[in-house]
PDB file of C-alpha atoms in Angstrom:
ATOM      1  CA  MET A   1     -49.825 173.150  53.315  1.00 51.00           C
ATOM      2  CA  ALA A   2     -52.503 171.599  51.238  1.00 49.00           C
ATOM      3  CA  SER A   3     -54.839 174.557  51.563  1.00 51.00           C
ATOM      4  CA  LYS A   4     -52.113 176.798  50.615  1.00 49.00           C
ATOM      5  CA  ARG A   5     -51.180 174.790  47.529  1.00 50.00           C
ATOM      6  CA  GLN A   6     -54.740 174.722  46.406  1.00 52.00           C
ATOM      7  CA  ARG A   7     -55.156 178.571  46.820  1.00 51.00           C
ATOM      8  CA  SER A   8     -52.121 179.041  44.910  1.00 48.00           C
ATOM      9  CA  ALA A   9     -53.361 176.795  42.058  1.00 48.00           C
ATOM     10  CA  GLU A  10     -56.710 178.622  41.872  1.00 50.00           C
ATOM     11  CA  SER A  11     -54.996 182.081  41.909  1.00 50.00           C
ATOM     12  CA  PRO A  12     -53.882 183.648  38.613  1.00 51.00           C
ATOM     13  CA  LYS A  13     -50.227 183.758  38.087  1.00 50.00           C
ATOM     14  CA  GLN A  14     -48.436 187.064  38.597  1.00 53.00           C
ATOM     15  CA  GLY A  15     -48.344 188.938  35.422  1.00 52.00           C
ATOM     16  CA  ALA A  16     -50.877 186.904  33.753  1.00 51.00           C
ATOM     17  CA  PRO A  17     -53.769 188.635  32.110  1.00 52.00           C
ATOM     18  CA  VAL A  18     -57.066 188.796  33.751  1.00 49.00           C
ATOM     19  CA  SER A  19     -60.422 188.632  31.788  1.00 47.00           C
ATOM     20  CA  LYS A  20     -62.351 191.871  32.504  1.00 49.00           C
ATOM     21  CA  ARG A  21     -65.535 190.554  30.997  1.00 50.00           C
ATOM     22  CA  LEU A  22     -67.355 187.399  30.267  1.00 53.00           C
ATOM     23  CA  ARG A  23     -68.946 186.931  26.927  1.00 55.00           C
ATOM     24  CA  ALA A  24     -72.467 185.479  26.885  1.00 54.00           C
ATOM     25  CA  PRO A  25     -72.475 181.678  25.717  1.00 59.00           C
ATOM     26  CA  GLY A  26     -72.156 181.638  21.851  1.00 59.00           C
ATOM     27  CA  SER A  27     -71.310 185.374  21.437  1.00 53.00           C
ATOM     28  CA  THR A  28     -68.118 186.331  19.481  1.00 59.00           C
ATOM     29  CA  ASN A  29     -66.496 189.493  18.240  1.00 60.00           C
ATOM     30  CA  THR A  30     -67.083 188.196  14.841  1.00 60.00           C
ATOM     31  CA  ASP A  31     -70.978 188.361  15.353  1.00 58.00           C
ATOM     32  CA  SER A  32     -70.739 191.991  16.553  1.00 58.00           C
ATOM     33  CA  ASN A  33     -68.468 192.802  13.411  1.00 59.00           C
ATOM     34  CA  LYS A  34     -70.934 191.254  11.216  1.00 56.00           C
ATOM     35  CA  THR A  35     -73.757 193.388  12.779  1.00 53.00           C
ATOM     36  CA  ARG A  36     -71.888 196.554  12.038  1.00 57.00           C
ATOM     37  CA  GLN A  37     -71.003 195.583   8.587  1.00 55.00           C
ATOM     38  CA  ARG A  38     -74.523 194.918   7.767  1.00 54.00           C
ATOM     39  CA  ALA A  39     -75.449 198.435   9.086  1.00 46.00           C
ATOM     40  CA  THR A  40     -72.611 199.897   7.207  1.00 52.00           C
ATOM     41  CA  VAL A  41     -73.859 198.209   3.866  1.00 49.00           C
ATOM     42  CA  ALA A  42     -77.468 199.382   4.548  1.00 52.00           C
ATOM     43  CA  GLU A  43     -76.283 202.860   5.097  1.00 55.00           C
ATOM     44  CA  THR A  44     -74.142 202.818   1.876  1.00 55.00           C
ATOM     45  CA  ALA A  45     -77.023 201.551  -0.073  1.00 57.00           C
ATOM     46  CA  ARG A  46     -79.182 204.407   0.981  1.00 69.00           C
ATOM     47  CA  ARG A  47     -76.772 207.187   0.442  1.00 77.00           C
ATOM     48  CA  HIS A  48     -78.058 207.559  -3.076  1.00 85.00           C
ATOM     49  CA  LEU A  49     -81.380 209.010  -1.342  1.00 89.00           C
ATOM     50  CA  ALA A  50     -79.654 212.160  -0.158  1.00 90.00           C
ATOM     51  CA  VAL A  51     -79.472 214.235  -3.098  1.00 92.00           C
ATOM     52  CA  ALA A  52     -78.541 217.863  -3.950  1.00 92.00           C
ATOM     53  CA  LEU A  53     -81.178 220.301  -5.541  1.00 93.00           C
ATOM     54  CA  ILE A  54     -79.135 222.624  -7.500  1.00 90.00           C
ATOM     55  CA  ASP A  55     -79.536 225.615  -9.607  1.00 91.00           C
ATOM     56  CA  ARG A  56     -77.658 225.358 -12.823  1.00 88.00           C
ATOM     57  CA  GLY A  57     -78.170 229.085 -13.310  1.00 85.00           C
ATOM     58  CA  ASP A  58     -75.520 229.501 -10.557  1.00 83.00           C
ATOM     59  CA  PRO A  59     -71.820 228.468 -11.234  1.00 76.00           C
ATOM     60  CA  ASN A  60     -71.707 226.461  -8.019  1.00 77.00           C
ATOM     61  CA  GLY A  61     -75.347 225.321  -7.931  1.00 85.00           C
ATOM     62  CA  LYS A  62     -76.087 227.463  -5.034  1.00 85.00           C
ATOM     63  CA  MET A  63     -79.543 229.105  -4.092  1.00 87.00           C
ATOM     64  CA  SER A  64     -80.365 231.572  -1.528  1.00 90.00           C
ATOM     65  CA  ALA A  65     -82.472 230.812   1.336  1.00 91.00           C
ATOM     66  CA  GLU A  66     -85.204 233.011  -0.093  1.00 94.00           C
ATOM     67  CA  ARG A  67     -85.169 231.069  -3.367  1.00 94.00           C
ATOM     68  CA  TRP A  68     -85.292 227.660  -1.448  1.00 94.00           C
ATOM     69  CA  ARG A  69     -88.506 228.883   0.299  1.00 94.00           C
ATOM     70  CA  LEU A  70     -90.043 229.653  -2.994  1.00 95.00           C
ATOM     71  CA  THR A  71     -89.025 226.208  -4.366  1.00 95.00           C
ATOM     72  CA  HIS A  72     -90.225 224.492  -1.274  1.00 96.00           C
ATOM     73  CA  SER A  73     -93.564 225.910  -1.506  1.00 95.00           C
ATOM     74  CA  LYS A  74     -93.836 224.863  -5.230  1.00 96.00           C
ATOM     75  CA  LEU A  75     -92.783 221.307  -4.321  1.00 96.00           C
ATOM     76  CA  VAL A  76     -95.412 221.306  -1.545  1.00 96.00           C
ATOM     77  CA  ASP A  77     -97.985 222.406  -4.158  1.00 96.00           C
ATOM     78  CA  ALA A  78     -96.879 219.618  -6.335  1.00 96.00           C
ATOM     79  CA  LEU A  79     -97.358 217.200  -3.491  1.00 96.00           C
ATOM     80  CA  PHE A  80    -101.027 218.308  -3.179  1.00 96.00           C
ATOM     81  CA  VAL A  81    -101.593 217.841  -6.720  1.00 95.00           C
ATOM     82  CA  ARG A  82    -100.311 214.247  -6.504  1.00 95.00           C
ATOM     83  CA  MET A  83    -102.352 213.570  -3.429  1.00 95.00           C
ATOM     84  CA  GLU A  84    -105.487 214.539  -5.136  1.00 95.00           C
ATOM     85  CA  ASN A  85    -104.935 213.312  -8.648  1.00 94.00           C
ATOM     86  CA  VAL A  86    -103.735 209.851  -7.348  1.00 92.00           C
ATOM     87  CA  PRO A  87    -105.290 209.296  -3.982  1.00 91.00           C
ATOM     88  CA  ASP A  88    -104.644 205.634  -3.686  1.00 92.00           C
ATOM     89  CA  SER A  89    -100.801 205.855  -4.587  1.00 91.00           C
ATOM     90  CA  PRO A  90     -98.147 205.939  -1.923  1.00 93.00           C
ATOM     91  CA  MET A  91     -97.118 209.639  -1.311  1.00 95.00           C
ATOM     92  CA  PRO A  92     -93.463 210.856  -1.667  1.00 95.00           C
ATOM     93  CA  THR A  93     -92.138 211.158   1.682  1.00 94.00           C
ATOM     94  CA  PHE A  94     -88.879 212.942   3.132  1.00 94.00           C
ATOM     95  CA  GLU A  95     -86.673 212.597   5.923  1.00 91.00           C
ATOM     96  CA  GLY A  96     -85.303 215.946   6.022  1.00 87.00           C
ATOM     97  CA  THR A  97     -83.415 218.808   4.359  1.00 86.00           C
ATOM     98  CA  GLY A  98     -80.191 220.641   4.920  1.00 87.00           C
ATOM     99  CA  TRP A  99     -77.683 222.817   3.447  1.00 84.00           C
ATOM    100  CA  LEU A 100     -74.127 221.478   2.162  1.00 77.00           C
ATOM    101  CA  ASN A 101     -71.715 224.726   1.204  1.00 69.00           C
ATOM    102  CA  GLY A 102     -74.616 226.731   0.089  1.00 79.00           C
ATOM    103  CA  VAL A 103     -76.380 223.867  -1.837  1.00 86.00           C
ATOM    104  CA  LYS A 104     -79.826 222.405  -0.722  1.00 91.00           C
ATOM    105  CA  ILE A 105     -79.868 218.625   0.387  1.00 91.00           C
ATOM    106  CA  LEU A 106     -82.987 216.703   0.337  1.00 93.00           C
ATOM    107  CA  THR A 107     -83.140 213.208   2.052  1.00 93.00           C
ATOM    108  CA  CYS A 108     -85.668 210.985   0.288  1.00 95.00           C
ATOM    109  CA  LYS A 109     -87.244 208.104   2.185  1.00 94.00           C
ATOM    110  CA  ASP A 110     -87.334 205.680  -0.689  1.00 94.00           C
ATOM    111  CA  ASP A 111     -86.641 205.323  -4.356  1.00 95.00           C
ATOM    112  CA  PRO A 112     -90.185 206.220  -5.621  1.00 95.00           C
ATOM    113  CA  THR A 113     -89.855 209.504  -3.649  1.00 95.00           C
ATOM    114  CA  LEU A 114     -86.427 210.145  -5.441  1.00 95.00           C
ATOM    115  CA  GLN A 115     -87.926 209.349  -8.899  1.00 95.00           C
ATOM    116  CA  TRP A 116     -91.013 211.650  -8.120  1.00 96.00           C
ATOM    117  CA  LEU A 117     -88.503 214.453  -7.059  1.00 95.00           C
ATOM    118  CA  GLN A 118     -86.147 213.965 -10.248  1.00 95.00           C
ATOM    119  CA  ALA A 119     -89.287 214.243 -12.365  1.00 95.00           C
ATOM    120  CA  THR A 120     -91.014 216.905 -10.648  1.00 95.00           C
ATOM    121  CA  VAL A 121     -88.041 219.481 -10.182  1.00 95.00           C
ATOM    122  CA  PRO A 122     -87.246 220.367 -13.760  1.00 93.00           C
ATOM    123  CA  LYS A 123     -91.082 221.037 -14.451  1.00 92.00           C
ATOM    124  CA  LEU A 124     -91.516 223.637 -11.590  1.00 93.00           C
ATOM    125  CA  ASP A 125     -92.765 226.987 -12.902  1.00 92.00           C
ATOM    126  CA  GLY A 126     -93.205 230.306 -11.495  1.00 92.00           C
ATOM    127  CA  LEU A 127     -89.547 230.444 -10.043  1.00 92.00           C
ATOM    128  CA  TRP A 128     -87.056 233.315 -10.492  1.00 92.00           C
ATOM    129  CA  GLU A 129     -85.801 234.445 -13.872  1.00 90.00           C
ATOM    130  CA  GLY A 130     -83.138 232.135 -15.024  1.00 87.00           C
ATOM    131  CA  ALA A 131     -83.817 229.258 -12.669  1.00 90.00           C
ATOM    132  CA  LYS A 132     -82.686 225.890 -13.930  1.00 91.00           C
ATOM    133  CA  LEU A 133     -83.162 223.421 -11.074  1.00 93.00           C
ATOM    134  CA  ASP A 134     -81.984 219.856 -11.311  1.00 93.00           C
ATOM    135  CA  VAL A 135     -81.568 217.097  -8.904  1.00 93.00           C
ATOM    136  CA  VAL A 136     -78.105 215.436  -8.767  1.00 91.00           C
ATOM    137  CA  ASP A 137     -76.008 213.102  -6.525  1.00 88.00           C
ATOM    138  CA  ARG A 138     -74.249 214.943  -3.944  1.00 80.00           C
ATOM    139  CA  ASN A 139     -70.887 214.030  -5.264  1.00 75.00           C
ATOM    140  CA  ASN A 140     -71.926 215.818  -8.591  1.00 78.00           C
ATOM    141  CA  ILE A 141     -72.558 219.261  -6.962  1.00 76.00           C
ATOM    142  CA  PRO A 142     -70.648 221.695  -9.185  1.00 72.00           C
ATOM    143  CA  SER A 143     -67.922 223.711  -7.706  1.00 71.00           C
ATOM    144  CA  MET A 144     -65.402 226.419  -8.945  1.00 77.00           C
ATOM    145  CA  PRO A 145     -61.794 224.999  -8.864  1.00 87.00           C
ATOM    146  CA  LYS A 146     -59.485 226.464  -6.059  1.00 89.00           C
ATOM    147  CA  ALA A 147     -55.794 226.877  -5.698  1.00 92.00           C
ATOM    148  CA  LYS A 148     -53.298 227.464  -2.938  1.00 93.00           C
ATOM    149  CA  VAL A 149     -50.358 229.561  -3.599  1.00 94.00           C
ATOM    150  CA  LEU A 150     -47.429 230.566  -1.387  1.00 93.00           C
ATOM    151  CA  PHE A 151     -46.275 234.121  -1.871  1.00 94.00           C
ATOM    152  CA  PRO A 152     -42.765 234.747  -0.855  1.00 93.00           C
ATOM    153  CA  ILE A 153     -43.393 237.770   1.016  1.00 92.00           C
ATOM    154  CA  VAL A 154     -46.230 239.111   3.066  1.00 90.00           C
ATOM    155  CA  VAL A 155     -48.689 241.226   0.987  1.00 86.00           C
ATOM    156  CA  GLN A 156     -52.298 242.054   1.628  1.00 85.00           C
ATOM    157  CA  GLY A 157     -54.260 239.186  -0.284  1.00 83.00           C
ATOM    158  CA  GLU A 158     -56.223 241.275  -2.669  1.00 91.00           C
ATOM    159  CA  ARG A 159     -52.951 243.283  -3.476  1.00 92.00           C
ATOM    160  CA  ALA A 160     -51.087 240.038  -4.290  1.00 94.00           C
ATOM    161  CA  LEU A 161     -53.894 238.659  -6.429  1.00 95.00           C
ATOM    162  CA  GLN A 162     -54.166 241.911  -8.467  1.00 95.00           C
ATOM    163  CA  LEU A 163     -50.373 241.804  -9.096  1.00 96.00           C
ATOM    164  CA  LEU A 164     -50.800 238.147 -10.262  1.00 96.00           C
ATOM    165  CA  LYS A 165     -53.330 239.023 -12.612  1.00 96.00           C
ATOM    166  CA  LYS A 166     -51.580 242.052 -14.176  1.00 96.00           C
ATOM    167  CA  GLN A 167     -48.392 239.987 -14.681  1.00 97.00           C
ATOM    168  CA  ASN A 168     -50.244 237.108 -16.301  1.00 97.00           C
ATOM    169  CA  PRO A 169     -52.425 238.425 -19.034  1.00 96.00           C
ATOM    170  CA  ALA A 170     -52.459 235.287 -21.159  1.00 95.00           C
ATOM    171  CA  ILE A 171     -54.443 233.430 -18.189  1.00 96.00           C
ATOM    172  CA  PRO A 172     -58.198 234.215 -17.710  1.00 94.00           C
ATOM    173  CA  THR A 173     -58.140 235.694 -14.281  1.00 94.00           C
ATOM    174  CA  SER A 174     -60.920 238.153 -14.311  1.00 91.00           C
ATOM    175  CA  ASP A 175     -63.354 236.306 -11.927  1.00 87.00           C
ATOM    176  CA  TRP A 176     -60.511 235.183  -9.584  1.00 91.00           C
ATOM    177  CA  SER A 177     -60.951 235.915  -5.802  1.00 89.00           C
ATOM    178  CA  VAL A 178     -59.255 235.488  -2.611  1.00 90.00           C
ATOM    179  CA  LEU A 179     -60.904 232.992  -0.337  1.00 86.00           C
ATOM    180  CA  LYS A 180     -58.629 232.946   2.580  1.00 89.00           C
ATOM    181  CA  VAL A 181     -55.115 234.518   3.738  1.00 91.00           C
ATOM    182  CA  ASP A 182     -53.114 232.516   6.320  1.00 90.00           C
ATOM    183  CA  GLU A 183     -50.923 233.755   9.039  1.00 91.00           C
ATOM    184  CA  PRO A 184     -47.514 234.746   7.948  1.00 90.00           C
ATOM    185  CA  LEU A 185     -44.845 231.935   8.011  1.00 92.00           C
ATOM    186  CA  PRO A 186     -41.749 232.348  10.115  1.00 91.00           C
ATOM    187  CA  SER A 187     -39.893 232.322   6.610  1.00 84.00           C
ATOM    188  CA  GLY A 188     -41.824 235.407   5.712  1.00 87.00           C
ATOM    189  CA  GLY A 189     -43.918 234.015   3.142  1.00 91.00           C
ATOM    190  CA  GLN A 190     -47.757 233.597   3.311  1.00 92.00           C
ATOM    191  CA  HIS A 191     -50.276 230.923   2.025  1.00 93.00           C
ATOM    192  CA  VAL A 192     -53.234 232.316   0.021  1.00 94.00           C
ATOM    193  CA  ILE A 193     -56.432 230.247  -1.175  1.00 92.00           C
ATOM    194  CA  ILE A 194     -57.721 231.412  -4.518  1.00 92.00           C
ATOM    195  CA  GLN A 195     -60.993 230.718  -6.367  1.00 87.00           C
ATOM    196  CA  ILE A 196     -59.987 230.419  -9.911  1.00 91.00           C
ATOM    197  CA  ASN A 197     -61.969 229.071 -13.083  1.00 89.00           C
ATOM    198  CA  LYS A 198     -61.956 225.904 -15.118  1.00 88.00           C
ATOM    199  CA  GLU A 199     -60.471 227.415 -18.151  1.00 91.00           C
ATOM    200  CA  ALA A 200     -57.435 228.860 -16.092  1.00 94.00           C
ATOM    201  CA  GLU A 201     -56.869 225.485 -14.378  1.00 93.00           C
ATOM    202  CA  ASP A 202     -56.813 223.625 -17.585  1.00 92.00           C
ATOM    203  CA  LEU A 203     -53.926 225.920 -18.738  1.00 94.00           C
ATOM    204  CA  LEU A 204     -52.033 225.959 -15.543  1.00 94.00           C
ATOM    205  CA  TYR A 205     -52.227 222.256 -14.917  1.00 92.00           C
ATOM    206  CA  LYS A 206     -50.163 221.631 -17.912  1.00 91.00           C
ATOM    207  CA  ARG A 207     -47.452 223.659 -16.418  1.00 91.00           C
ATOM    208  CA  ASN A 208     -47.602 222.810 -12.880  1.00 91.00           C
ATOM    209  CA  GLY A 209     -49.365 225.976 -11.886  1.00 93.00           C
ATOM    210  CA  LYS A 210     -46.447 228.262 -12.654  1.00 95.00           C
ATOM    211  CA  MET A 211     -47.273 231.940 -12.756  1.00 96.00           C
ATOM    212  CA  ALA A 212     -45.268 235.082 -12.866  1.00 96.00           C
ATOM    213  CA  TRP A 213     -45.323 237.179  -9.602  1.00 95.00           C
ATOM    214  CA  GLY A 214     -43.142 239.870  -8.305  1.00 94.00           C
ATOM    215  CA  LEU A 215     -39.568 239.386  -9.337  1.00 95.00           C
ATOM    216  CA  GLY A 216     -40.008 235.827 -10.165  1.00 95.00           C
ATOM    217  CA  SER A 217     -42.627 233.029 -10.163  1.00 95.00           C
ATOM    218  CA  VAL A 218     -44.977 231.332  -7.914  1.00 94.00           C
ATOM    219  CA  TYR A 219     -46.756 227.921  -8.218  1.00 94.00           C
ATOM    220  CA  LEU A 220     -50.482 227.547  -7.920  1.00 94.00           C
ATOM    221  CA  ARG A 221     -51.134 224.150  -6.262  1.00 92.00           C
ATOM    222  CA  LEU A 222     -54.053 222.618  -8.016  1.00 92.00           C
ATOM    223  CA  LYS A 223     -56.243 219.659  -7.489  1.00 88.00           C
ATOM    224  CA  LYS A 224     -54.417 216.538  -8.705  1.00 86.00           C
ATOM    225  CA  ARG A 225     -56.481 215.184 -11.753  1.00 85.00           C
ATOM    226  CA  HIS A 226     -55.054 211.599 -12.061  1.00 84.00           C
ATOM    227  CA  PRO A 227     -53.622 209.362  -9.115  1.00 80.00           C
ATOM    228  CA  ASN A 228     -50.495 208.802 -11.283  1.00 79.00           C
ATOM    229  CA  ASP A 229     -49.612 212.371 -11.874  1.00 80.00           C
ATOM    230  CA  GLN A 230     -45.976 213.080 -10.756  1.00 77.00           C
ATOM    231  CA  ASP A 231     -46.654 216.814 -10.272  1.00 78.00           C
ATOM    232  CA  THR A 232     -45.243 218.102  -6.889  1.00 79.00           C
ATOM    233  CA  HIS A 233     -47.370 221.241  -7.079  1.00 84.00           C
ATOM    234  CA  THR A 234     -50.796 219.517  -6.324  1.00 86.00           C
ATOM    235  CA  LEU A 235     -53.137 219.699  -3.356  1.00 84.00           C
ATOM    236  CA  ARG A 236     -53.646 216.930  -1.005  1.00 80.00           C
ATOM    237  CA  SER A 237     -56.966 215.407  -1.007  1.00 77.00           C
ATOM    238  CA  GLY A 238     -59.466 217.726   1.062  1.00 74.00           C
ATOM    239  CA  GLU A 239     -56.675 220.079   1.878  1.00 80.00           C
ATOM    240  CA  VAL A 240     -58.255 223.299   0.817  1.00 78.00           C
ATOM    241  CA  GLU A 241     -61.694 222.295   2.054  1.00 73.00           C
ATOM    242  CA  ALA A 242     -60.142 221.590   5.434  1.00 79.00           C
ATOM    243  CA  ASP A 243     -58.284 225.095   5.493  1.00 75.00           C
ATOM    244  CA  LEU A 244     -61.443 226.881   4.597  1.00 72.00           C
ATOM    245  CA  GLY A 245     -63.580 224.781   7.116  1.00 68.00           C
ATOM    246  CA  LEU A 246     -65.936 223.585   4.397  1.00 57.00           C
ATOM    247  CA  GLU A 247     -67.567 220.223   4.608  1.00 49.00           C
ATOM    248  CA  ILE A 248     -66.369 217.814   1.874  1.00 43.00           C
ATOM    249  CA  VAL A 249     -68.768 215.801  -0.256  1.00 41.00           C
ATOM    250  CA  THR A 250     -67.474 212.270   0.518  1.00 36.00           C
ATOM    251  CA  ASP A 251     -67.873 209.224  -1.759  1.00 33.00           C
ATOM    252  CA  ALA A 252     -70.279 206.582  -0.433  1.00 30.00           C
ATOM    253  CA  THR A 253     -67.624 203.941  -0.202  1.00 24.00           C
ATOM    254  CA  GLN A 254     -66.248 205.851   2.787  1.00 30.00           C
ATOM    255  CA  ASN A 255     -69.189 204.500   4.602  1.00 31.00           C
ATOM    256  CA  LEU A 256     -70.471 207.764   6.196  1.00 30.00           C
ATOM    257  CA  SER A 257     -74.106 207.750   7.505  1.00 33.00           C
ATOM    258  CA  LEU A 258     -76.930 209.715   6.033  1.00 33.00           C
ATOM    259  CA  THR A 259     -76.748 212.114   9.030  1.00 34.00           C
ATOM    260  CA  ASP A 260     -73.066 212.727   9.128  1.00 34.00           C
ATOM    261  CA  LYS A 261     -71.232 215.882   9.219  1.00 36.00           C
ATOM    262  CA  THR A 262     -71.558 216.717   5.523  1.00 36.00           C
ATOM    263  CA  GLU A 263     -75.352 217.528   6.109  1.00 37.00           C
ATOM    264  CA  GLU A 264     -77.038 219.864   8.459  1.00 36.00           C
ATOM    265  CA  VAL A 265     -80.318 217.746   8.561  1.00 35.00           C
ATOM    266  CA  GLY A 266     -83.191 219.960   9.529  1.00 36.00           C
ATOM    267  CA  GLU A 267     -85.801 222.133   8.032  1.00 38.00           C
ATOM    268  CA  GLU A 268     -84.288 225.472   7.032  1.00 36.00           C
ATOM    269  CA  LEU A 269     -86.825 227.311   9.304  1.00 30.00           C
ATOM    270  CA  SER A 270     -84.633 226.090  12.130  1.00 29.00           C
ATOM    271  CA  MET A 271     -81.824 228.186  10.973  1.00 30.00           C
ATOM    272  CA  GLN A 272     -80.898 231.259  12.922  1.00 28.00           C
ATOM    273  CA  THR A 273     -82.614 234.217  11.363  1.00 27.00           C
ATOM    274  CA  ASP A 274     -83.287 236.624  14.130  1.00 32.00           C
ATOM    275  CA  PRO A 275     -80.907 239.679  14.256  1.00 34.00           C
ATOM    276  CA  PRO A 276     -78.079 240.011  16.886  1.00 34.00           C
ATOM    277  CA  ALA A 277     -79.362 241.331  20.104  1.00 35.00           C
ATOM    278  CA  SER A 278     -76.898 244.442  19.711  1.00 33.00           C
ATOM    279  CA  LEU A 279     -79.203 245.405  16.888  1.00 33.00           C
ATOM    280  CA  LEU A 280     -82.440 245.218  18.866  1.00 38.00           C
ATOM    281  CA  THR A 281     -83.988 248.176  20.587  1.00 37.00           C
ATOM    282  CA  SER A 282     -84.747 247.997  24.304  1.00 37.00           C
ATOM    283  CA  ASN A 283     -88.410 247.342  23.740  1.00 41.00           C
ATOM    284  CA  GLU A 284     -87.603 244.569  21.176  1.00 39.00           C
ATOM    285  CA  CYS A 285     -85.167 243.018  23.761  1.00 42.00           C
ATOM    286  CA  ALA A 286     -87.861 243.030  26.224  1.00 41.00           C
ATOM    287  CA  ALA A 287     -90.432 241.379  23.724  1.00 41.00           C
ATOM    288  CA  THR A 288     -88.056 238.566  22.890  1.00 40.00           C
ATOM    289  CA  GLN A 289     -87.552 237.746  26.743  1.00 43.00           C
ATOM    290  CA  PRO A 290     -89.398 234.705  27.982  1.00 42.00           C
ATOM    291  CA  PRO A 291     -92.449 235.730  30.310  1.00 41.00           C
TER     292      PRO A 291
END
């Protein structure tokens, strides 16, 4: 009987929680949380080193891959000049480049590299006509405003846009374009995402995006400008970007690392540039096969 009572006392009670892992002496969850917090703070502090190289000659700050190759060459030339003129000074160094929605992203290793880049880029010469290169924070990448509108009936996107333009001559719509047409809704309507312009957005925001269309009106849902705005015809944060499958430039306070999804880190030479196999001749296909 004594042995049974002893085993019963040593065994955990039925239903009692059983520890699955023993912690090392002196270790706590607080320690691991502090380590993660320190890493997050370090990443946030370094986010300013990932900057956008924009062309102010383009409304969205974009540049083509060909123009980037020319710019890249000019920047390397500038590095050679720096190396030869100040051989004893630390060299500007980069940790990678990538693309973000058609804008070039460069990640500097340190603040002196960022300062060199900011001073060098505006002075580059021998570029294309109208080039106005600048280095800005990723959150300051220029972008054309976008709107989401629900048309009451299913109409081909471009035709719906043309009617919207014609019925609203007081709104500057000449450069508007359709970005995406959603699948028809069970109710018979259809969502369309439109790229508009700043002047039109300013006018429409004051009237909740209301525009004449068809036999009545539609409401363009616009980006909310102030958190306290009570307008119901505004977009949720990141809604259009998610619909378009675009990456969002996220504020550093959201603790994303320098290599998160908002960048495609790696040299542009690693991008797919080969033509599809269907466009190659049989001889070319054979030549691309490994030996």
